[in-house]
Amino acid sequence: MYTFLLGILAVLVGGGGVLARHDVQDRPLDRFDLPTTMSVAAAGIPNVAMEPFSELKYKNIVHQAYDYSCGSAALVTILKYHLGIDVTEQQSMEGMMAFGEKDKIIERRGFSLLDMKRYLASIDVQSAGFHAEMADLLTLDAPGIVPIDYAGFKHFVVLRGVRGGLVFLADPSAGNITFSVEEFATLWDRNTLFIAYPPKNHPPALKLALADDELGVVDMDRIRDRGLQRPIDTQVANERLLNGFGGISIRKH
């Protein structure tokens, strides 16, 4: 027993060195050990790249640093992963404080789309706000920032696109998520849409575009309808959809 305990201790302290001193002949004859120098490919094992779920969930999204910074995080997500402009969330917050409505920002502890517009103008990025309908979102060929009223909280998210009856969002607080079109219509605050345009002679990064593996594959964990703290009024949602799909009616703010 004493010898056995010493062996266990040696493994814990010495690691692989102890294993290397085992006598191969003591192993069962029907056991086959791959040489440590053999490659994965030579062993016939598929070489599969693995990514942690936490990284996939926030892929190409700036995770907001503060409870009140969803606006700045959503804006920097657009700047970095769509326009290809390397800006930090801290820089964007400082810029909006400098060029936005500072007193109102402090009072409401958050940024507005107007603050974003003024900051973007300071770095030569053109932007505009629109009043849109669900039908308009189907025609978008670029991501935009939309405000949502989720469980009683005002929140900014990045609209990546609408495909197959699903709305794909890059949420600074929750990561890449989807809603059904019907549910999103009940959350979209005042049908507001904010778009930033690529600067001239500056190729966009386009990393927010929907990838093929995202289309047609629905992970129920990414659909937030079960997480709502209030029931969905399907009648209101259907009425909004019917009214919205009547035609394109984008109106610039």
Short mmCIF file of C-alpha atoms in Angstrom, two decimals:
data_model
loop_
_atom_site.label_atom_id
_atom_site.label_comp_id
_atom_site.label_asym_id
_atom_site.label_seq_id
_atom_site.Cartn_x
_atom_site.Cartn_y
_atom_site.Cartn_z
CA MET A 1 0.00 0.00 0.00
CA TYR A 2 2.86 2.37 0.85
CA THR A 3 4.49 1.68 -2.54
CA PHE A 4 1.15 2.28 -4.28
CA LEU A 5 0.65 5.65 -2.57
CA LEU A 6 4.17 6.69 -3.52
CA GLY A 7 3.36 5.81 -7.11
CA ILE A 8 0.22 7.95 -7.08
CA LEU A 9 2.15 10.85 -5.54
CA ALA A 10 4.85 10.51 -8.17
CA VAL A 11 2.23 10.72 -10.93
CA LEU A 12 0.70 13.85 -9.39
CA VAL A 13 4.07 15.54 -8.97
CA GLY A 14 6.00 14.25 -11.94
CA GLY A 15 3.23 13.86 -14.47
CA GLY A 16 4.33 12.33 -17.75
CA GLY A 17 7.80 11.45 -16.47
CA VAL A 18 6.43 8.63 -14.30
CA LEU A 19 4.27 7.28 -17.11
CA ALA A 20 7.30 7.13 -19.38
CA ARG A 21 9.09 4.75 -16.98
CA HIS A 22 6.40 2.07 -17.12
CA ASP A 23 7.63 -1.19 -18.55
CA VAL A 24 5.80 -1.82 -21.83
CA GLN A 25 6.01 -5.59 -21.31
CA ASP A 26 3.85 -5.28 -18.20
CA ARG A 27 0.90 -4.15 -20.32
CA PRO A 28 -1.67 -6.64 -21.58
CA LEU A 29 -0.75 -8.21 -24.93
CA ASP A 30 -4.02 -7.08 -26.52
CA ARG A 31 -3.40 -3.41 -25.63
CA PHE A 32 -2.00 -1.11 -28.30
CA ASP A 33 -0.57 2.30 -27.43
CA LEU A 34 -0.04 4.86 -30.18
CA PRO A 35 3.45 6.38 -30.17
CA THR A 36 3.36 9.86 -28.74
CA THR A 37 5.04 11.22 -31.85
CA MET A 38 2.31 9.93 -34.20
CA SER A 39 0.23 12.76 -35.71
CA VAL A 40 -3.53 12.95 -35.40
CA ALA A 41 -3.91 12.61 -39.17
CA ALA A 42 -1.66 9.51 -39.26
CA ALA A 43 -3.77 7.93 -36.54
CA GLY A 44 -6.87 8.37 -38.72
CA ILE A 45 -8.51 10.79 -36.29
CA PRO A 46 -10.37 13.67 -38.02
CA ASN A 47 -8.83 17.07 -37.37
CA VAL A 48 -11.80 19.11 -36.15
CA ALA A 49 -11.47 22.73 -35.04
CA MET A 50 -13.37 23.34 -31.82
CA GLU A 51 -14.51 26.71 -30.52
CA PRO A 52 -15.90 27.34 -27.03
CA PHE A 53 -19.61 28.11 -27.03
CA SER A 54 -18.89 31.36 -25.18
CA GLU A 55 -16.77 32.53 -28.12
CA LEU A 56 -19.31 31.46 -30.73
CA LYS A 57 -22.13 33.16 -28.82
CA TYR A 58 -20.33 36.51 -28.91
CA LYS A 59 -18.54 36.06 -32.23
CA ASN A 60 -18.23 39.41 -34.00
CA ILE A 61 -20.03 41.19 -31.15
CA VAL A 62 -18.66 43.73 -28.71
CA HIS A 63 -19.87 42.55 -25.30
CA GLN A 64 -21.05 45.63 -23.41
CA ALA A 65 -18.81 46.55 -20.51
CA TYR A 66 -21.48 48.25 -18.38
CA ASP A 67 -25.19 47.87 -17.71
CA TYR A 68 -25.87 51.20 -19.43
CA SER A 69 -23.52 50.78 -22.41
CA CYS A 70 -25.57 48.66 -24.80
CA GLY A 71 -25.73 51.63 -27.19
CA SER A 72 -21.98 52.13 -27.36
CA ALA A 73 -21.36 48.37 -27.64
CA ALA A 74 -23.90 48.03 -30.46
CA LEU A 75 -22.33 50.99 -32.25
CA VAL A 76 -18.80 49.61 -31.96
CA THR A 77 -20.07 46.22 -33.16
CA ILE A 78 -21.20 47.97 -36.34
CA LEU A 79 -17.97 49.96 -36.65
CA LYS A 80 -15.62 47.02 -36.11
CA TYR A 81 -17.39 44.12 -37.72
CA HIS A 82 -19.27 45.81 -40.55
CA LEU A 83 -17.40 48.98 -41.43
CA GLY A 84 -13.96 47.67 -40.48
CA ILE A 85 -13.11 50.68 -38.30
CA ASP A 86 -11.08 49.68 -35.23
CA VAL A 87 -12.64 51.58 -32.33
CA THR A 88 -12.96 50.49 -28.71
CA GLU A 89 -16.10 50.83 -26.64
CA GLN A 90 -14.28 53.23 -24.33
CA GLN A 91 -13.35 55.46 -27.29
CA SER A 92 -16.93 55.48 -28.53
CA MET A 93 -18.28 56.42 -25.10
CA GLU A 94 -15.76 59.24 -24.77
CA GLY A 95 -16.66 60.41 -28.27
CA MET A 96 -20.39 60.44 -27.56
CA MET A 97 -19.81 62.29 -24.31
CA ALA A 98 -17.77 64.88 -26.21
CA PHE A 99 -20.06 65.35 -29.22
CA GLY A 100 -23.44 64.18 -27.89
CA GLU A 101 -25.87 65.62 -25.39
CA LYS A 102 -23.63 65.24 -22.34
CA ASP A 103 -26.10 66.45 -19.71
CA LYS A 104 -28.84 64.15 -21.00
CA ILE A 105 -26.43 61.21 -21.23
CA ILE A 106 -25.55 61.66 -17.56
CA GLU A 107 -29.18 62.12 -16.56
CA ARG A 108 -30.49 59.01 -18.32
CA ARG A 109 -27.28 56.98 -17.86
CA GLY A 110 -27.29 55.92 -21.47
CA PHE A 111 -26.69 56.99 -25.06
CA SER A 112 -29.22 57.91 -27.72
CA LEU A 113 -29.18 57.43 -31.47
CA LEU A 114 -28.58 61.18 -31.78
CA ASP A 115 -25.45 60.84 -29.65
CA MET A 116 -24.31 58.05 -31.97
CA LYS A 117 -25.02 60.13 -35.07
CA ARG A 118 -23.01 63.11 -33.78
CA TYR A 119 -20.08 60.91 -32.75
CA LEU A 120 -20.04 59.13 -36.12
CA ALA A 121 -19.98 62.50 -37.89
CA SER A 122 -16.86 63.38 -35.87
CA ILE A 123 -15.04 60.36 -37.36
CA ASP A 124 -16.37 61.00 -40.89
CA VAL A 125 -18.96 58.22 -40.90
CA GLN A 126 -22.34 59.13 -42.35
CA SER A 127 -25.46 57.75 -40.64
CA ALA A 128 -29.21 58.20 -40.60
CA GLY A 129 -32.26 57.19 -38.59
CA PHE A 130 -35.43 55.83 -40.20
CA HIS A 131 -38.96 54.89 -39.30
CA ALA A 132 -39.39 51.48 -40.91
CA GLU A 133 -41.79 48.57 -41.17
CA MET A 134 -41.15 44.84 -41.02
CA ALA A 135 -41.26 44.68 -44.81
CA ASP A 136 -38.41 47.16 -44.98
CA LEU A 137 -36.16 44.95 -42.87
CA LEU A 138 -36.50 42.16 -45.44
CA THR A 139 -34.87 44.38 -48.06
CA LEU A 140 -31.91 45.52 -45.96
CA ASP A 141 -28.50 44.62 -47.34
CA ALA A 142 -26.58 46.00 -44.34
CA PRO A 143 -26.91 45.67 -40.56
CA GLY A 144 -28.46 48.42 -38.48
CA ILE A 145 -29.09 49.32 -34.86
CA VAL A 146 -32.63 48.90 -33.56
CA PRO A 147 -34.07 49.69 -30.11
CA ILE A 148 -36.18 47.00 -28.48
CA ASP A 149 -38.39 47.03 -25.40
CA TYR A 150 -37.56 43.70 -23.81
CA ALA A 151 -39.30 42.68 -20.59
CA GLY A 152 -39.79 46.34 -19.71
CA PHE A 153 -36.20 47.41 -20.45
CA LYS A 154 -35.06 49.64 -23.30
CA HIS A 155 -32.16 48.05 -25.14
CA PHE A 156 -30.10 48.58 -28.32
CA VAL A 157 -29.22 45.59 -30.49
CA VAL A 158 -27.74 45.12 -33.95
CA LEU A 159 -30.10 43.76 -36.59
CA ARG A 160 -28.04 41.44 -38.80
CA GLY A 161 -30.84 40.37 -41.11
CA VAL A 162 -34.18 38.61 -41.55
CA ARG A 163 -34.26 35.15 -43.13
CA GLY A 164 -36.84 32.40 -43.18
CA GLY A 165 -39.20 34.06 -40.73
CA LEU A 166 -36.42 34.69 -38.20
CA VAL A 167 -34.79 37.95 -37.11
CA PHE A 168 -31.07 37.56 -36.42
CA LEU A 169 -29.71 39.92 -33.78
CA ALA A 170 -26.28 40.67 -32.35
CA ASP A 171 -27.11 41.54 -28.76
CA PRO A 172 -24.30 43.25 -26.75
CA SER A 173 -25.60 41.62 -23.57
CA ALA A 174 -26.83 38.20 -24.76
CA GLY A 175 -24.74 37.45 -27.87
CA ASN A 176 -26.03 36.11 -31.18
CA ILE A 177 -29.75 35.42 -30.78
CA THR A 178 -32.84 35.04 -32.94
CA PHE A 179 -36.50 35.92 -32.63
CA SER A 180 -39.41 34.94 -34.78
CA VAL A 181 -40.61 37.79 -36.98
CA GLU A 182 -43.90 37.86 -35.09
CA GLU A 183 -42.20 38.19 -31.73
CA PHE A 184 -39.68 40.77 -32.86
CA ALA A 185 -42.56 42.93 -34.12
CA THR A 186 -43.86 43.13 -30.55
CA LEU A 187 -40.44 44.10 -29.16
CA TRP A 188 -39.28 46.62 -31.75
CA ASP A 189 -39.48 50.06 -30.12
CA ARG A 190 -41.22 52.68 -32.28
CA ASN A 191 -40.05 50.93 -35.46
CA THR A 192 -36.80 52.87 -35.37
CA LEU A 193 -33.84 51.83 -37.51
CA PHE A 194 -30.37 53.42 -37.46
CA ILE A 195 -27.83 52.76 -40.21
CA ALA A 196 -24.16 53.77 -40.50
CA TYR A 197 -22.71 53.90 -44.00
CA PRO A 198 -19.20 52.84 -45.05
CA PRO A 199 -16.80 55.77 -45.56
CA LYS A 200 -15.66 56.42 -49.11
CA ASN A 201 -12.54 54.51 -50.16
CA HIS A 202 -12.80 52.30 -47.07
CA PRO A 203 -13.70 48.66 -47.76
CA PRO A 204 -16.22 47.31 -45.23
CA ALA A 205 -15.38 44.28 -43.09
CA LEU A 206 -18.82 42.67 -43.62
CA LYS A 207 -18.36 40.23 -40.71
CA LEU A 208 -21.93 40.76 -39.56
CA ALA A 209 -23.35 39.24 -42.75
CA LEU A 210 -25.29 36.04 -42.14
CA ALA A 211 -23.21 32.94 -42.81
CA ASP A 212 -24.58 29.94 -44.71
CA ASP A 213 -24.45 27.73 -41.63
CA GLU A 214 -26.76 30.16 -39.82
CA LEU A 215 -29.46 29.92 -42.44
CA GLY A 216 -31.90 27.07 -42.14
CA VAL A 217 -30.49 25.88 -38.84
CA VAL A 218 -32.48 26.94 -35.81
CA ASP A 219 -31.13 26.31 -32.33
CA MET A 220 -34.00 26.67 -29.89
CA ASP A 221 -31.57 27.96 -27.27
CA ARG A 222 -31.12 31.03 -29.45
CA ILE A 223 -34.80 31.87 -29.68
CA ARG A 224 -35.77 34.10 -26.80
CA ASP A 225 -39.56 33.70 -26.78
CA ARG A 226 -39.44 31.42 -23.76
CA GLY A 227 -37.40 33.97 -21.85
CA LEU A 228 -39.97 36.74 -22.07
CA GLN A 229 -41.42 37.87 -18.79
CA ARG A 230 -44.69 38.88 -20.37
CA PRO A 231 -47.03 36.95 -22.69
CA ILE A 232 -47.02 37.75 -26.39
CA ASP A 233 -50.17 39.42 -27.70
CA THR A 234 -50.50 37.46 -30.95
CA GLN A 235 -53.41 39.58 -32.18
CA VAL A 236 -51.34 42.77 -31.91
CA ALA A 237 -48.37 41.06 -33.52
CA ASN A 238 -50.45 39.83 -36.46
CA GLU A 239 -52.03 43.25 -36.95
CA ARG A 240 -48.60 44.90 -37.00
CA LEU A 241 -47.35 42.36 -39.50
CA LEU A 242 -50.32 42.81 -41.80
CA ASN A 243 -49.95 46.59 -41.68
CA GLY A 244 -46.19 46.42 -42.09
CA PHE A 245 -46.13 44.08 -45.07
CA GLY A 246 -48.45 46.37 -47.00
CA GLY A 247 -45.51 48.12 -48.62
CA ILE A 248 -42.19 49.88 -48.17
CA SER A 249 -42.54 53.01 -46.09
CA ILE A 250 -39.16 54.03 -44.78
CA ARG A 251 -39.30 57.59 -43.55
CA LYS A 252 -36.12 59.39 -42.62
CA HIS A 253 -36.10 61.04 -39.18
#
